[in-house]
Every structure is written in structure tokens, then in C-alpha cells.
Amino acid sequence: MELDYKQLSQVIKAISEEKNLPEDSVREVVEQALAAAYRKDFGDREQEIRVEMNLNKGEIDIYISKEVVEEVGDERFELSLSQAQAIKKNAAIGDFIEILEKPETFGRVAAQTAKQVILQRLREAEREIILNEYQDKIGTVINGIVSRVEGRLIRFELGRAQAIMPASEQIQNERYHPGQRLKVYLKDVERGFRGPQLVVSRGNKEFLEFLFRAEVPEMENGAVEIKAIAREAGVRSKIAVASTVPGVDPVGTFVGGHGTRVNAVMSEVGEQEKIDIVVWDDSPKAFIENALSPTKVSSVELDENAKKAIVRVPEDQLSIAIGKSGQNVRLASKLSGYEIDIMSDTSGGEVDKKAEIITSKPLGGQRLKKKEALESSLLEAIEEHGEGEKAEEKK
């Protein structure tokens, strides 16, 4: 297998058109591969070799860089002053001179090496150019098709490019299968040792904001805006919204008539994800009250320096304020930026531990008593069963 330079120049032009790659980029890849092939066949791997191709003539020039020395020790890397000055009149000791070589062809091994390098570099070049096209789309939602499910890693086809969605960017309990069409948020282009990689998300709060932007046209003209989002994807989200136009209800605008707008968003992220839309307030106390919706709040005590808040609620509202597994208070804390401790109106003194608050009477007391009673009756039943078996054995 020998390289046909004229045919190679035609292949470069064809690849450039087919892959939509700049001809200069393809030529540069081929030149680097030919330099590696020449070193393998005729030179040394340590040599500095540069290749120039003339695509019109189908010819190549090879330039070998050598150092000008007083006494030549290795002809592969050095040349004498007289040799150098024959090429370049003002050459001096210590200069590097490029010597032109015009090989007729390469050997079989070198040609095979060049072919492998060219294919690899072309794939890398194509990937780099495609990813650069998507650089401008970072921060937007695009349509993708699930191509593969590799454990907890999901691979997507995004037109000409591929992307990955790690487990941390997925919606909890959402199931994926090859061929599935989904909207994804293009989060980033990560550049690692294996090259650049598109990263997409469905579980981040930006995805939720972008979906609302598509459903609420009033956001485009600035009549309403999203001020903050706290999200636990697939479970529950809280969105703080505000209006810049007097008389416009921000919550109603985002919910839509008969809930059409919020329902459209929920159909995309999954009906199991509950979305609370609350009114933003510049007053931290008022905003914390709103963030804890649907809880009725009695009072809010703030520690501005520590960014902490103690919220007192009626005893019958305690479990609602905390939410399932502390979900409501946790999201309200993320939304407001304050660490929130919940207390019932009947509790006295300062809060010592969050665990004590969460297991206070409405949420924990009665349930714990029921649990203890159940465990006790279960133990008694086991003991009675054991005593009954012993009595039977004695008989």
C-alpha cells in the first residue's frame, strides 16, 4: 500500500465537503499524519519534521529541521555551517535550518500509519467543530433522542452531536429508553482528556425556568419575572415570581387559566413533581412566609448576620410547614437563602436542634407513640407464641 498524493488531495477535498469541515483543517490533519509516517519510514521519532501539501498539484514537500553546529555528530539532527550556508547565506552556529526533501512515496507501514492517524484526527476535528457550533446554544433547551442507557448514564443524540446526562442531572424516578424524544437543557461543554463532551440536564432549576419562559410570553416583555427557584427534581419545586407592571398578578400569570401553563410544564417534567408558585417580596420576613406556602405563619424572627430564621406556626400547621421528610422547609430555605427552623406556637424557649423540631408533637409525637405501641404489641405476641410452643412441648 503506497500513498498516491494526487488521489490524497482529491480525498481531502471530498472529506471537507462531506463532513462540512474547512479544507485547511483537513489538510493540516493529513500533513501531521504524513510527518509521522515519514519519521517512521525514513527518519527518527525525535526529528522535527514539517509537511506541506499542494492540493492543486497533488505534491508534498517535507522539511526536516536541523541545528547548525561546528562539528556534526548526528546527521539526522545536525548539519555543518558550510552546509547550512549553502541553503541560507547568513546561517550561523546554533541556528535551525529546514532541509527540503521530496520523497516519491511512503512504504506500506508508513502509509497504514498515516491512514490510521488521519482517520483519528479527522474524527477529533469533526467533533471539535460540531461542539463549537453548540457552544452558542449553552443555556438553552433543545430536543434530543435517547441513544443509549449505560447504567445511570444516559447518552443523547442532538442532531450532529452526542451528549451525556449524568445521574445528578436526571429527574428522580424518570425512566429512559433508546429512541425516546425529550427536551434537555444544554448545560455545558466539558473538555477532558478524551476531548470535549456536551453535558445536558433535565433535573436542574434552569431547565424549569426555560420551560416556563416558553409557556409565559409575559416574561419576554418583562411584565413578570422569576426571581428564585428551589428544586428537587421529580419531587417538588418552589418558584418565586414577581410583577413589574401594577395590577398584574404574577402567580396567576404563571399558573395560567385553569392551570394550563403550569400543567404544561408539569407534563414535561412529570406529573409527580409538585410545583409551588409563590410571590417574591423584598422583605425577608414576608418572603419567608410566602416561601413556606401553604403554611399559615404566626411570626418570623430573623438573625440577619447568621442568615437564620425562627418561624412559629400554629400547632396544627407544623407538619405542613415541615413537609414530608422536611421537604417544604428545606425548599423554602433554599428559595429564601435563610436557614429556617420551625417551631409551634406552644413550644417555648429557643431551638436547640432541628431534629427536635421536626419530631415535635404534630409530626412525630403521635406517630412515635403509635409506632411504640405497635412494636410493643408485636413483641408481646411473639412472647405469647413462644410460651405457647413451650407448653405444647411439655405435654
GROMACS .gro file of N, CA, C and O in nm, residues 208-209 212-213 216 218-219 222-230 237-245 248-256 261-262 265 275-282 286-287 290-291 293 335-336:
model
  208
  208LEU      N    1  -3.626   2.413   3.437
  208LEU     CA    2  -3.762   2.451   3.478
  208LEU      C    3  -3.792   2.596   3.436
  208LEU      O    4  -3.900   2.625   3.385
  209GLU      N    5  -3.695   2.683   3.458
  209GLU     CA    6  -3.714   2.825   3.421
  209GLU      C    7  -3.735   2.839   3.270
  209GLU      O    8  -3.820   2.915   3.225
  212PHE      N    9  -4.088   2.741   3.168
  212PHE     CA   10  -4.185   2.846   3.199
  212PHE      C   11  -4.172   2.963   3.102
  212PHE      O   12  -4.271   3.024   3.063
  213ARG      N   13  -4.050   2.991   3.061
  213ARG     CA   14  -4.029   3.101   2.966
  213ARG      C   15  -4.101   3.074   2.834
  213ARG      O   16  -4.153   3.165   2.769
  216VAL      N   17  -4.489   3.124   2.927
  216VAL     CA   18  -4.534   3.255   2.978
  216VAL      C   19  -4.475   3.366   2.892
  216VAL      O   20  -4.364   3.414   2.916
  218GLU      N   21  -4.539   3.669   2.882
  218GLU     CA   22  -4.521   3.795   2.958
  218GLU      C   23  -4.377   3.809   3.010
  218GLU      O   24  -4.333   3.919   3.045
  219MET      N   25  -4.304   3.697   3.017
  219MET     CA   26  -4.164   3.705   3.063
  219MET      C   27  -4.077   3.775   2.960
  219MET      O   28  -3.977   3.840   2.995
  222GLY      N   29  -4.096   4.142   2.996
  222GLY     CA   30  -4.056   4.188   3.129
  222GLY      C   31  -4.169   4.221   3.222
  222GLY      O   32  -4.146   4.278   3.331
  223ALA      N   33  -4.293   4.187   3.187
  223ALA     CA   34  -4.406   4.217   3.275
  223ALA      C   35  -4.399   4.133   3.403
  223ALA      O   36  -4.437   4.179   3.511
  224VAL      N   37  -4.353   4.010   3.391
  224VAL     CA   38  -4.333   3.923   3.508
  224VAL      C   39  -4.196   3.859   3.497
  224VAL      O   40  -4.138   3.850   3.388
  225GLU      N   41  -4.143   3.814   3.609
  225GLU     CA   42  -4.011   3.750   3.609
  225GLU      C   43  -4.000   3.647   3.720
  225GLU      O   44  -4.074   3.653   3.820
  226ILE      N   45  -3.909   3.553   3.701
  226ILE     CA   46  -3.878   3.455   3.805
  226ILE      C   47  -3.759   3.508   3.883
  226ILE      O   48  -3.653   3.535   3.827
  227LYS      N   49  -3.777   3.522   4.014
  227LYS     CA   50  -3.671   3.578   4.098
  227LYS      C   51  -3.583   3.470   4.160
  227LYS      O   52  -3.464   3.493   4.185
  228ALA      N   53  -3.641   3.353   4.189
  228ALA     CA   54  -3.564   3.245   4.251
  228ALA      C   55  -3.635   3.113   4.230
  228ALA      O   56  -3.758   3.108   4.218
  229ILE      N   57  -3.556   3.005   4.224
  229ILE     CA   58  -3.610   2.870   4.210
  229ILE      C   59  -3.536   2.777   4.305
  229ILE      O   60  -3.414   2.782   4.316
  230ALA      N   61  -3.612   2.693   4.374
  230ALA     CA   62  -3.555   2.585   4.455
  230ALA      C   63  -3.620   2.456   4.404
  230ALA      O   64  -3.742   2.448   4.398
  237SER      N   65  -4.090   2.149   4.362
  237SER     CA   66  -4.016   2.272   4.331
  237SER      C   67  -4.093   2.391   4.385
  237SER      O   68  -4.215   2.389   4.395
  238LYS      N   69  -4.018   2.496   4.418
  238LYS     CA   70  -4.078   2.623   4.459
  238LYS      C   71  -4.019   2.733   4.370
  238LYS      O   72  -3.898   2.739   4.351
  239ILE      N   73  -4.108   2.817   4.317
  239ILE     CA   74  -4.067   2.925   4.228
  239ILE      C   75  -4.119   3.057   4.283
  239ILE      O   76  -4.239   3.071   4.309
  240ALA      N   77  -4.028   3.153   4.302
  240ALA     CA   78  -4.068   3.287   4.347
  240ALA      C   79  -4.079   3.378   4.226
  240ALA      O   80  -3.985   3.392   4.149
  241VAL      N   81  -4.195   3.439   4.208
  241VAL     CA   82  -4.220   3.523   4.091
  241VAL      C   83  -4.260   3.664   4.133
  241VAL      O   84  -4.309   3.686   4.244
  242ALA      N   85  -4.238   3.759   4.044
  242ALA     CA   86  -4.272   3.898   4.073
  242ALA      C   87  -4.325   3.965   3.947
  242ALA      O   88  -4.300   3.919   3.835
  243SER      N   89  -4.398   4.074   3.966
  243SER     CA   90  -4.453   4.151   3.855
  243SER      C   91  -4.391   4.290   3.854
  243SER      O   92  -4.368   4.350   3.960
  244THR      N   93  -4.362   4.341   3.735
  244THR     CA   94  -4.308   4.476   3.722
  244THR      C   95  -4.414   4.574   3.675
  244THR      O   96  -4.388   4.694   3.665
  245VAL      N   97  -4.534   4.522   3.647
  245VAL     CA   98  -4.644   4.606   3.599
  245VAL      C   99  -4.755   4.608   3.705
  245VAL      O  100  -4.802   4.501   3.746
  248VAL      N  101  -5.081   4.348   3.770
  248VAL     CA  102  -5.061   4.215   3.711
  248VAL      C  103  -5.031   4.116   3.823
  248VAL      O  104  -4.940   4.137   3.903
  249ASP      N  105  -5.110   4.010   3.829
  249ASP     CA  106  -5.092   3.906   3.930
  249ASP      C  107  -4.985   3.808   3.879
  249ASP      O  108  -5.009   3.733   3.785
  250PRO      N  109  -4.865   3.807   3.942
  250PRO     CA  110  -4.757   3.721   3.891
  250PRO      C  111  -4.788   3.572   3.903
  250PRO      O  112  -4.760   3.495   3.812
  251VAL      N  113  -4.847   3.533   4.017
  251VAL     CA  114  -4.878   3.391   4.038
  251VAL      C  115  -4.980   3.344   3.934
  251VAL      O  116  -4.964   3.240   3.870
  252GLY      N  117  -5.087   3.423   3.917
  252GLY     CA  118  -5.191   3.387   3.820
  252GLY      C  119  -5.137   3.381   3.679
  252GLY      O  120  -5.179   3.296   3.599
  253THR      N  121  -5.043   3.470   3.648
  253THR     CA  122  -4.983   3.471   3.515
  253THR      C  123  -4.907   3.342   3.488
  253THR      O  124  -4.913   3.285   3.379
  254PHE      N  125  -4.835   3.295   3.587
  254PHE     CA  126  -4.756   3.172   3.570
  254PHE      C  127  -4.843   3.047   3.575
  254PHE      O  128  -4.813   2.949   3.507
  255VAL      N  129  -4.948   3.051   3.655
  255VAL     CA  130  -5.038   2.935   3.663
  255VAL      C  131  -5.118   2.922   3.535
  255VAL      O  132  -5.136   2.813   3.481
  256GLY      N  133  -5.168   3.035   3.483
  256GLY     CA  134  -5.247   3.034   3.360
  256GLY      C  135  -5.393   2.999   3.387
  256GLY      O  136  -5.427   2.949   3.494
  261ARG      N  137  -5.081   2.673   3.204
  261ARG     CA  138  -4.937   2.698   3.188
  261ARG      C  139  -4.853   2.609   3.281
  261ARG      O  140  -4.757   2.546   3.237
  262VAL      N  141  -4.889   2.605   3.405
  262VAL     CA  142  -4.813   2.522   3.499
  262VAL      C  143  -4.831   2.374   3.468
  262VAL      O  144  -4.738   2.294   3.482
  265VAL      N  145  -4.592   2.268   3.192
  265VAL     CA  146  -4.457   2.246   3.245
  265VAL      C  147  -4.450   2.113   3.318
  265VAL      O  148  -4.355   2.035   3.302
  275ILE      N  149  -4.531   2.166   4.184
  275ILE     CA  150  -4.469   2.298   4.165
  275ILE      C  151  -4.547   2.403   4.243
  275ILE      O  152  -4.666   2.425   4.217
  276ASP      N  153  -4.482   2.465   4.342
  276ASP     CA  154  -4.542   2.574   4.419
  276ASP      C  155  -4.495   2.707   4.361
  276ASP      O  156  -4.374   2.729   4.346
  277ILE      N  157  -4.588   2.795   4.327
  277ILE     CA  158  -4.552   2.928   4.276
  277ILE      C  159  -4.591   3.030   4.381
  277ILE      O  160  -4.708   3.040   4.420
  278VAL      N  161  -4.493   3.104   4.431
  278VAL     CA  162  -4.516   3.200   4.540
  278VAL      C  163  -4.472   3.339   4.496
  278VAL      O  164  -4.394   3.355   4.401
  279VAL      N  165  -4.519   3.439   4.568
  279VAL     CA  166  -4.487   3.580   4.535
  279VAL      C  167  -4.355   3.620   4.601
  279VAL      O  168  -4.333   3.596   4.719
  280TRP      N  169  -4.268   3.679   4.521
  280TRP     CA  170  -4.141   3.733   4.572
  280TRP      C  171  -4.171   3.858   4.655
  280TRP      O  172  -4.261   3.935   4.624
  281ASP      N  173  -4.094   3.879   4.761
  281ASP     CA  174  -4.108   4.001   4.842
  281ASP      C  175  -3.970   4.047   4.883
  281ASP      O  176  -3.884   3.966   4.919
  282ASP      N  177  -3.948   4.179   4.874
  282ASP     CA  178  -3.817   4.234   4.912
  282ASP      C  179  -3.792   4.222   5.062
  282ASP      O  180  -3.677   4.224   5.106
  286ALA      N  181  -4.145   3.867   5.504
  286ALA     CA  182  -4.263   3.839   5.420
  286ALA      C  183  -4.232   3.730   5.318
  286ALA      O  184  -4.316   3.644   5.291
  287PHE      N  185  -4.110   3.732   5.265
  287PHE     CA  186  -4.075   3.633   5.164
  287PHE      C  187  -4.067   3.492   5.223
  287PHE      O  188  -4.108   3.394   5.162
  290ASN      N  189  -4.408   3.362   5.253
  290ASN     CA  190  -4.457   3.318   5.122
  290ASN      C  191  -4.393   3.186   5.080
  290ASN      O  192  -4.459   3.098   5.024
  291ALA      N  193  -4.262   3.175   5.109
  291ALA     CA  194  -4.187   3.055   5.068
  291ALA      C  195  -4.237   2.930   5.137
  291ALA      O  196  -4.225   2.820   5.082
  293SER      N  197  -4.538   2.860   5.194
  293SER     CA  198  -4.673   2.828   5.149
  293SER      C  199  -4.685   2.678   5.121
  293SER      O  200  -4.592   2.615   5.073
  335LEU      N  201  -3.491   2.864   4.874
  335LEU     CA  202  -3.553   2.973   4.799
  335LEU      C  203  -3.521   3.108   4.861
  335LEU      O  204  -3.490   3.204   4.790
  336SER      N  205  -3.527   3.116   4.993
  336SER     CA  206  -3.509   3.244   5.062
  336SER      C  207  -3.363   3.275   5.094
  336SER      O  208  -3.328   3.391   5.114
   0.00000   0.00000   0.00000
